[in-house]
Amino acid sequence: MQVDVLVHGSDLSAALIWYELSRGGFNVILAHRSMRVSERLAYIPFTTDWARYIKWLGVDEFSEEHRILLKTSESFCGRFSPTIRVCIGDARRLSERLFSVGEGRAEHWCKDVRWWKNDEDVEYVVLTRAGEELKGIAKLLIDTEYGKVTGGGIVIYTSLSTAGNAILNLSEPSIHLTVPHSGLETHIQVGEEIGSITGLCRATLPLGKGVELGVMPLLYAGIRSGLVTPPWIGDCLAASALVSVKIVENWMGGSDLSQNILSYLTELTARSNMFLDILRRAASGQIKELELTYLFEGLRPPPHPSCRL
């Protein structure tokens, strides 16, 4: 079976890529080995612009929005200017709803997914849960899957709570975002080892050392790409998915990457690198030496491309 795009992944970025490409008229198939979609990331934070983008696709599984308190020391709490509002998206339900309304083929919980990259395309073999063997050629493979994380990384966990404020805490040698939602609170923490946590769910994600998008016909997206950095995990997943779709559209049309796409990728990469620099300084106790303008800019959510793409 020949397809335009094979998407390998089970997280929200894979679901968004699959949905947008199938809606755009591409012959796309998604396959993964995970037991269920977004099983590692149940709840993730989104800022207003990116939650609005996903709602525009016709799915809405978001909590109430909160203004963010920014804590830089024990004695100082401020807010971003202009104000940033954050909510929690139910990544599992969002992914499931995208798959329910999309038009491409999706094979969940496969027994095996394999591929071989050639000079111009990708040969693949998918052994479905039902035992059917799908074999063929894809013009392009998009991979969002990442391996098991050992040691440090980004820890995301959700627990019961009665808290009322969303807080981004920079007063310790870690960066810690807490967002309340419907009697729960979801935490994104990075920068130090985190011990045993009692909660409803917990996941550890890799913290990339840089951006790696692969070489065509293999494209990396989502967490696999290195474009996803905390604390705005949901925004970054959506931004990576959107730019991946635009790259596919451009590449399938036989053109080099447009200036708009290159500019947006450069902006995402720059923000990722700034965050990694802030994280290194936070881990070594130097965060208070940073200028607030640099700190705020490095911790801003990824920009929404609006009409640029």
Short mmCIF file of C-alpha atoms in Angstrom, two decimals:
data_model
loop_
_atom_site.label_atom_id
_atom_site.label_comp_id
_atom_site.label_asym_id
_atom_site.label_seq_id
_atom_site.Cartn_x
_atom_site.Cartn_y
_atom_site.Cartn_z
CA MET A 1 0.00 0.00 0.00
CA GLN A 2 1.51 3.30 -1.10
CA VAL A 3 0.80 6.35 1.06
CA ASP A 4 1.96 9.94 1.14
CA VAL A 5 2.86 9.98 4.84
CA LEU A 6 3.33 7.38 7.57
CA VAL A 7 3.09 8.90 11.06
CA HIS A 8 4.72 6.88 13.83
CA GLY A 9 3.53 8.06 17.23
CA SER A 10 0.75 8.04 19.79
CA ASP A 11 0.95 11.47 21.45
CA LEU A 12 -1.02 14.63 20.73
CA SER A 13 1.49 15.92 18.18
CA ALA A 14 1.09 12.72 16.13
CA ALA A 15 -2.71 13.00 16.32
CA LEU A 16 -2.61 16.63 15.20
CA ILE A 17 -0.27 15.87 12.30
CA TRP A 18 -2.40 12.92 11.19
CA TYR A 19 -5.61 14.96 11.43
CA GLU A 20 -4.31 18.05 9.61
CA LEU A 21 -2.70 16.04 6.79
CA SER A 22 -5.77 13.85 6.25
CA ARG A 23 -7.96 16.95 6.24
CA GLY A 24 -5.60 18.49 3.69
CA GLY A 25 -6.17 15.65 1.23
CA PHE A 26 -3.02 13.60 1.86
CA ASN A 27 -3.12 9.81 2.01
CA VAL A 28 -1.83 9.31 5.55
CA ILE A 29 -1.65 6.38 7.94
CA LEU A 30 -0.72 6.48 11.62
CA ALA A 31 0.65 3.51 13.56
CA HIS A 32 2.06 2.99 17.05
CA ARG A 33 2.69 0.23 19.59
CA SER A 34 1.34 2.06 22.66
CA MET A 35 -1.66 0.59 24.43
CA ARG A 36 -3.59 3.84 24.09
CA VAL A 37 -3.09 7.33 22.68
CA SER A 38 -1.28 9.86 24.87
CA GLU A 39 -0.79 7.25 27.57
CA ARG A 40 2.36 8.99 28.82
CA LEU A 41 0.89 12.51 28.81
CA ALA A 42 -2.63 12.60 30.23
CA TYR A 43 -2.82 16.30 31.20
CA ILE A 44 -0.67 19.07 29.70
CA PRO A 45 -0.71 22.89 29.92
CA PHE A 46 -1.74 25.17 27.06
CA THR A 47 -1.77 28.93 26.83
CA THR A 48 -4.76 30.73 25.33
CA ASP A 49 -3.61 31.05 21.70
CA TRP A 50 -2.74 27.37 21.31
CA ALA A 51 -5.86 26.14 23.12
CA ARG A 52 -7.86 28.33 20.75
CA TYR A 53 -6.06 26.80 17.73
CA ILE A 54 -6.98 23.25 18.79
CA LYS A 55 -10.56 24.28 19.57
CA TRP A 56 -10.74 25.70 16.03
CA LEU A 57 -10.08 22.15 14.77
CA GLY A 58 -13.35 21.12 16.39
CA VAL A 59 -12.20 19.49 19.64
CA ASP A 60 -12.45 21.03 23.10
CA GLU A 61 -11.20 19.21 26.18
CA PHE A 62 -9.73 22.09 28.18
CA SER A 63 -10.07 23.29 31.75
CA GLU A 64 -10.73 26.83 32.92
CA GLU A 65 -7.98 29.39 32.27
CA HIS A 66 -5.81 31.03 34.95
CA ARG A 67 -3.50 34.02 34.99
CA ILE A 68 0.03 32.96 35.93
CA LEU A 69 1.85 34.14 39.05
CA LEU A 70 5.59 34.32 38.36
CA LYS A 71 7.66 33.63 41.49
CA THR A 72 11.34 34.57 41.19
CA SER A 73 12.19 34.58 44.92
CA GLU A 74 10.57 33.89 48.27
CA SER A 75 9.65 37.58 48.54
CA PHE A 76 8.58 38.43 44.97
CA CYS A 77 5.68 37.33 42.82
CA GLY A 78 4.78 39.09 39.58
CA ARG A 79 3.01 38.40 36.31
CA PHE A 80 4.01 38.24 32.69
CA SER A 81 3.35 41.40 30.73
CA PRO A 82 1.36 41.12 28.57
CA THR A 83 -0.63 38.66 30.65
CA ILE A 84 -0.35 34.96 29.83
CA ARG A 85 -3.28 32.70 30.68
CA VAL A 86 -2.91 28.94 30.99
CA CYS A 87 -5.29 25.97 31.07
CA ILE A 88 -4.94 22.19 31.12
CA GLY A 89 -5.81 20.09 28.12
CA ASP A 90 -6.89 16.48 28.50
CA ALA A 91 -4.42 15.09 25.95
CA ARG A 92 -5.98 11.63 25.85
CA ARG A 93 -9.46 12.91 25.07
CA LEU A 94 -8.15 15.48 22.60
CA SER A 95 -6.24 12.77 20.72
CA GLU A 96 -9.15 10.34 20.78
CA ARG A 97 -11.54 12.99 19.46
CA LEU A 98 -9.16 13.96 16.66
CA PHE A 99 -8.97 10.31 15.61
CA SER A 100 -12.76 10.00 15.75
CA VAL A 101 -13.35 12.91 13.36
CA GLY A 102 -10.31 12.52 11.06
CA GLU A 103 -10.42 10.76 7.71
CA GLY A 104 -7.04 8.99 7.52
CA ARG A 105 -6.26 5.45 8.63
CA ALA A 106 -5.03 4.95 12.20
CA GLU A 107 -3.73 1.67 13.60
CA HIS A 108 -3.45 1.75 17.38
CA TRP A 109 -1.65 -0.72 19.65
CA CYS A 110 0.15 -2.46 16.79
CA LYS A 111 2.15 -5.62 17.39
CA ASP A 112 5.02 -4.24 15.32
CA VAL A 113 5.97 -1.16 13.32
CA ARG A 114 9.10 -1.25 11.14
CA TRP A 115 10.53 0.83 8.29
CA TRP A 116 13.60 1.22 6.08
CA LYS A 117 14.64 4.57 4.65
CA ASN A 118 15.65 4.68 1.00
CA ASP A 119 17.06 7.62 -0.94
CA GLU A 120 13.65 8.91 -1.96
CA ASP A 121 11.04 7.15 0.19
CA VAL A 122 10.42 4.78 3.11
CA GLU A 123 9.41 1.12 3.00
CA TYR A 124 7.28 0.08 5.96
CA VAL A 125 5.69 -2.98 7.55
CA VAL A 126 2.94 -2.63 10.14
CA LEU A 127 1.56 -5.67 11.96
CA THR A 128 -1.79 -4.53 13.33
CA ARG A 129 -3.41 -5.56 16.57
CA ALA A 130 -5.80 -7.75 14.56
CA GLY A 131 -2.86 -9.57 12.93
CA GLU A 132 -3.13 -7.88 9.52
CA GLU A 133 0.17 -7.07 7.82
CA LEU A 134 0.31 -3.71 6.09
CA LYS A 135 3.26 -3.34 3.72
CA GLY A 136 4.11 -0.58 1.33
CA ILE A 137 5.97 2.62 0.57
CA ALA A 138 5.53 6.03 2.15
CA LYS A 139 6.88 9.15 0.49
CA LEU A 140 7.59 10.54 3.94
CA LEU A 141 7.81 9.21 7.50
CA ILE A 142 7.11 11.46 10.51
CA ASP A 143 8.36 10.03 13.81
CA THR A 144 7.21 11.49 17.16
CA GLU A 145 8.09 8.52 19.39
CA TYR A 146 10.90 8.75 21.94
CA GLY A 147 12.65 6.10 24.00
CA LYS A 148 12.54 5.33 27.69
CA VAL A 149 13.92 8.12 29.86
CA THR A 150 16.51 7.30 32.49
CA GLY A 151 17.95 9.73 35.02
CA GLY A 152 16.87 13.36 34.82
CA GLY A 153 14.37 14.93 32.50
CA ILE A 154 11.02 16.69 32.53
CA VAL A 155 8.60 15.34 35.11
CA ILE A 156 4.86 15.87 34.60
CA TYR A 157 2.45 14.71 37.29
CA THR A 158 -1.15 15.32 38.33
CA SER A 159 -2.52 15.12 41.87
CA LEU A 160 -5.55 16.11 43.94
CA SER A 161 -5.60 19.75 44.99
CA THR A 162 -7.67 22.69 46.19
CA ALA A 163 -5.16 25.30 44.96
CA GLY A 164 -6.54 28.37 43.22
CA ASN A 165 -3.55 29.91 41.42
CA ALA A 166 -1.33 28.93 38.54
CA ILE A 167 2.29 29.53 39.59
CA LEU A 168 5.55 29.42 37.66
CA ASN A 169 8.18 29.08 40.40
CA LEU A 170 11.76 30.10 39.59
CA SER A 171 12.92 30.61 43.18
CA GLU A 172 14.61 27.20 43.47
CA PRO A 173 17.23 25.31 41.39
CA SER A 174 14.37 23.97 39.29
CA ILE A 175 11.63 25.38 37.10
CA HIS A 176 8.20 24.37 38.36
CA LEU A 177 4.81 25.19 36.82
CA THR A 178 1.64 24.32 38.75
CA VAL A 179 -1.81 24.69 37.15
CA PRO A 180 -5.06 23.86 39.01
CA HIS A 181 -7.98 22.32 37.15
CA SER A 182 -11.26 20.82 38.38
CA GLY A 183 -10.06 19.76 41.83
CA LEU A 184 -6.69 18.61 40.48
CA GLU A 185 -3.37 20.26 39.77
CA THR A 186 -0.85 19.38 37.09
CA HIS A 187 2.85 20.04 37.63
CA ILE A 188 5.70 20.46 35.16
CA GLN A 189 9.06 20.31 36.92
CA VAL A 190 12.57 20.26 35.48
CA GLY A 191 16.08 20.97 36.71
CA GLU A 192 16.57 18.59 39.62
CA GLU A 193 15.88 14.99 40.60
CA ILE A 194 12.34 14.45 41.87
CA GLY A 195 11.62 11.73 44.37
CA SER A 196 8.55 9.57 44.84
CA ILE A 197 5.33 11.42 44.07
CA THR A 198 1.84 10.25 44.96
CA GLY A 199 -0.59 11.27 42.27
CA LEU A 200 -3.05 10.20 39.63
CA CYS A 201 -0.43 9.96 36.88
CA ARG A 202 3.21 10.72 36.28
CA ALA A 203 5.44 10.83 33.19
CA THR A 204 9.10 11.61 32.56
CA LEU A 205 10.09 13.13 29.22
CA PRO A 206 13.55 13.66 27.76
CA LEU A 207 15.00 17.15 27.74
CA GLY A 208 16.67 17.51 24.37
CA LYS A 209 20.08 19.12 23.95
CA GLY A 210 19.04 20.80 20.73
CA VAL A 211 16.70 20.69 17.76
CA GLU A 212 16.87 17.66 15.44
CA LEU A 213 14.36 17.52 12.59
CA GLY A 214 15.84 14.57 10.67
CA VAL A 215 16.66 14.36 6.97
CA MET A 216 13.98 13.85 4.34
CA PRO A 217 12.20 11.52 3.78
CA LEU A 218 12.42 11.13 7.59
CA LEU A 219 11.05 14.00 9.67
CA TYR A 220 11.12 14.21 13.48
CA ALA A 221 8.29 16.02 15.26
CA GLY A 222 6.91 16.48 18.77
CA ILE A 223 9.18 15.59 21.66
CA ARG A 224 11.42 13.61 19.30
CA SER A 225 12.31 16.83 17.44
CA GLY A 226 13.79 18.73 20.38
CA LEU A 227 11.36 21.60 19.78
CA VAL A 228 9.31 20.68 22.85
CA THR A 229 10.61 22.30 26.03
CA PRO A 230 8.84 22.93 29.33
CA PRO A 231 6.89 24.45 30.85
CA TRP A 232 4.57 24.96 27.86
CA ILE A 233 4.46 21.32 26.77
CA GLY A 234 1.07 21.52 25.06
CA ASP A 235 1.93 24.66 23.10
CA CYS A 236 5.21 23.15 21.92
CA LEU A 237 3.57 19.90 20.81
CA ALA A 238 0.99 21.85 18.80
CA ALA A 239 3.62 24.19 17.32
CA SER A 240 5.81 21.27 16.27
CA ALA A 241 2.83 19.50 14.72
CA LEU A 242 1.73 22.58 12.81
CA VAL A 243 5.17 23.36 11.40
CA SER A 244 5.63 19.67 10.45
CA VAL A 245 2.38 19.78 8.45
CA LYS A 246 3.57 22.91 6.64
CA ILE A 247 6.94 21.27 5.88
CA VAL A 248 5.13 18.26 4.38
CA GLU A 249 2.89 20.46 2.25
CA ASN A 250 5.91 22.42 1.01
CA TRP A 251 8.03 19.31 0.39
CA MET A 252 5.27 17.38 -1.36
CA GLY A 253 4.82 20.34 -3.67
CA GLY A 254 8.40 19.89 -4.85
CA SER A 255 9.64 23.19 -3.41
CA ASP A 256 12.38 24.14 -0.99
CA LEU A 257 11.20 25.32 2.41
CA SER A 258 9.50 28.68 2.13
CA GLN A 259 10.95 31.71 3.88
CA ASN A 260 7.94 31.83 6.20
CA ILE A 261 8.52 28.27 7.41
CA LEU A 262 12.27 28.83 7.82
CA SER A 263 11.65 32.02 9.81
CA TYR A 264 9.18 30.31 12.10
CA LEU A 265 11.51 27.33 12.64
CA THR A 266 14.33 29.74 13.47
CA GLU A 267 12.12 31.44 16.05
CA LEU A 268 11.09 28.14 17.66
CA THR A 269 14.72 26.99 17.75
CA ALA A 270 15.89 30.25 19.33
CA ARG A 271 13.28 30.01 22.07
CA SER A 272 14.22 26.39 22.74
CA ASN A 273 17.89 27.33 23.08
CA MET A 274 17.07 30.25 25.39
CA PHE A 275 15.06 27.98 27.66
CA LEU A 276 17.89 25.43 27.82
CA ASP A 277 20.30 28.21 28.77
CA ILE A 278 17.96 29.42 31.53
CA LEU A 279 17.60 25.86 32.79
CA ARG A 280 21.37 25.36 32.98
CA ARG A 281 21.71 28.60 34.92
CA ALA A 282 18.85 27.67 37.25
CA ALA A 283 20.43 24.28 38.00
CA SER A 284 23.72 26.01 38.94
CA GLY A 285 22.03 28.67 41.07
CA GLN A 286 22.68 31.54 38.63
CA ILE A 287 19.11 32.34 37.63
CA LYS A 288 19.01 35.47 39.82
CA GLU A 289 21.91 36.88 37.79
CA LEU A 290 19.84 36.95 34.60
CA GLU A 291 18.18 40.12 33.39
CA LEU A 292 14.40 39.92 33.76
CA THR A 293 13.87 40.74 30.08
CA TYR A 294 15.99 37.73 29.04
CA LEU A 295 14.30 35.52 31.63
CA PHE A 296 10.79 36.51 30.56
CA GLU A 297 11.60 36.15 26.87
CA GLY A 298 13.12 32.69 27.36
CA LEU A 299 10.11 31.52 29.35
CA ARG A 300 7.45 32.82 26.98
CA PRO A 301 5.27 30.26 25.16
CA PRO A 302 6.14 29.44 21.54
CA PRO A 303 4.59 32.07 19.27
CA HIS A 304 1.47 31.19 17.34
CA PRO A 305 2.18 31.66 13.62
CA SER A 306 -1.25 33.18 12.89
CA CYS A 307 -1.22 34.02 9.17
CA ARG A 308 2.54 33.59 8.69
CA LEU A 309 2.26 29.92 7.69
#
